[in-house]
Amino acid sequence: MTTTDDAKRSKFLALVLRHDPGRIGIELDEGGWTSVPALLAACAAHGVPISAEALRALVERSDKQRFALSPDGTRIRASQGHSVPVDLGLPVVTPPERLFHGTVEAALAGIRERGLLRGSRHDVHLSSDPATAARVGARRGRPVVLAVRAAEMAAVGHAFRRADNGVWLVEHVPPEFVELPAPTPCPTDPHSDSPHAPPA
């Protein structure tokens, strides 16, 4: 497969394994898993043919590790990001002192007021390093990277989990735990504070 083929198939798999398995007539179990043979047959029937070997290569080559195969290779699931009801069975773990979240400037006002919300997903997604968070934010425009005081959150009872691909998951990040950039001042009349400004 070419890189373009990989990208198209990866996006299609993300759609059906995270959000809309019924689109191709597959079912996910409570842990988000589905049968690899059933998935491949359904993909082929819906115009997205992929072999078992190509699927394994796509999973192994993905720098985002979006998908996970079972040890015997017979089942597959999305690592995180579901909007359909699943329980990934991830244990609660202690986070590092800080985690990071990539966003864009247009979202900052809402974050200042409400914190980081999970939206249609099960959890807020956080990265362990600023560079990864910046890549996530760049999908929506010029990225802004926010630091989250994760250890402080855990200390007051917020439960953190870590997906198979290293993404950190938490239900909500209240605004008091988000380190936001200073608000941009509103433009003002450059003469307003000048002693030489003309009288009103």
mmCIF file with all atom_site columns, C-alpha atoms in Angstrom, residues 15 19 39 59 86 92 108-109 145 151 154 159 181:
data_model
loop_
_atom_site.group_PDB
_atom_site.id
_atom_site.type_symbol
_atom_site.label_atom_id
_atom_site.label_alt_id
_atom_site.label_comp_id
_atom_site.label_asym_id
_atom_site.label_entity_id
_atom_site.label_seq_id
_atom_site.pdbx_PDB_ins_code
_atom_site.Cartn_x
_atom_site.Cartn_y
_atom_site.Cartn_z
_atom_site.occupancy
_atom_site.B_iso_or_equiv
_atom_site.pdbx_formal_charge
_atom_site.auth_seq_id
_atom_site.auth_comp_id
_atom_site.auth_asym_id
_atom_site.auth_atom_id
_atom_site.pdbx_PDB_model_num
ATOM 1  C CA . LEU A 1 15  ? -14.509 5.790  11.804 1.00 0.00 ? 15  LEU A CA 1
ATOM 2  C CA . HIS A 1 19  ? -17.761 5.880  16.058 1.00 0.00 ? 19  HIS A CA 1
ATOM 3  C CA . LEU A 1 39  ? -13.849 -6.540 9.808  1.00 0.00 ? 39  LEU A CA 1
ATOM 4  C CA . VAL A 1 59  ? -1.271  -1.202 12.887 1.00 0.00 ? 59  VAL A CA 1
ATOM 5  C CA . VAL A 1 86  ? -17.119 0.764  25.276 1.00 0.00 ? 86  VAL A CA 1
ATOM 6  C CA . VAL A 1 92  ? -6.305  3.929  37.047 1.00 0.00 ? 92  VAL A CA 1
ATOM 7  C CA . LEU A 1 108 ? -9.150  29.306 24.822 1.00 0.00 ? 108 LEU A CA 1
ATOM 8  C CA . ALA A 1 109 ? -12.085 31.411 26.034 1.00 0.00 ? 109 ALA A CA 1
ATOM 9  C CA . VAL A 1 145 ? -0.099  23.851 23.865 1.00 0.00 ? 145 VAL A CA 1
ATOM 10 C CA . ALA A 1 151 ? -0.482  15.278 39.702 1.00 0.00 ? 151 ALA A CA 1
ATOM 11 C CA . ALA A 1 154 ? -4.927  13.039 40.865 1.00 0.00 ? 154 ALA A CA 1
ATOM 12 C CA . ALA A 1 159 ? -8.842  9.290  37.844 1.00 0.00 ? 159 ALA A CA 1
ATOM 13 C CA . PRO A 1 181 ? -1.432  31.713 28.153 1.00 0.00 ? 181 PRO A CA 1
#
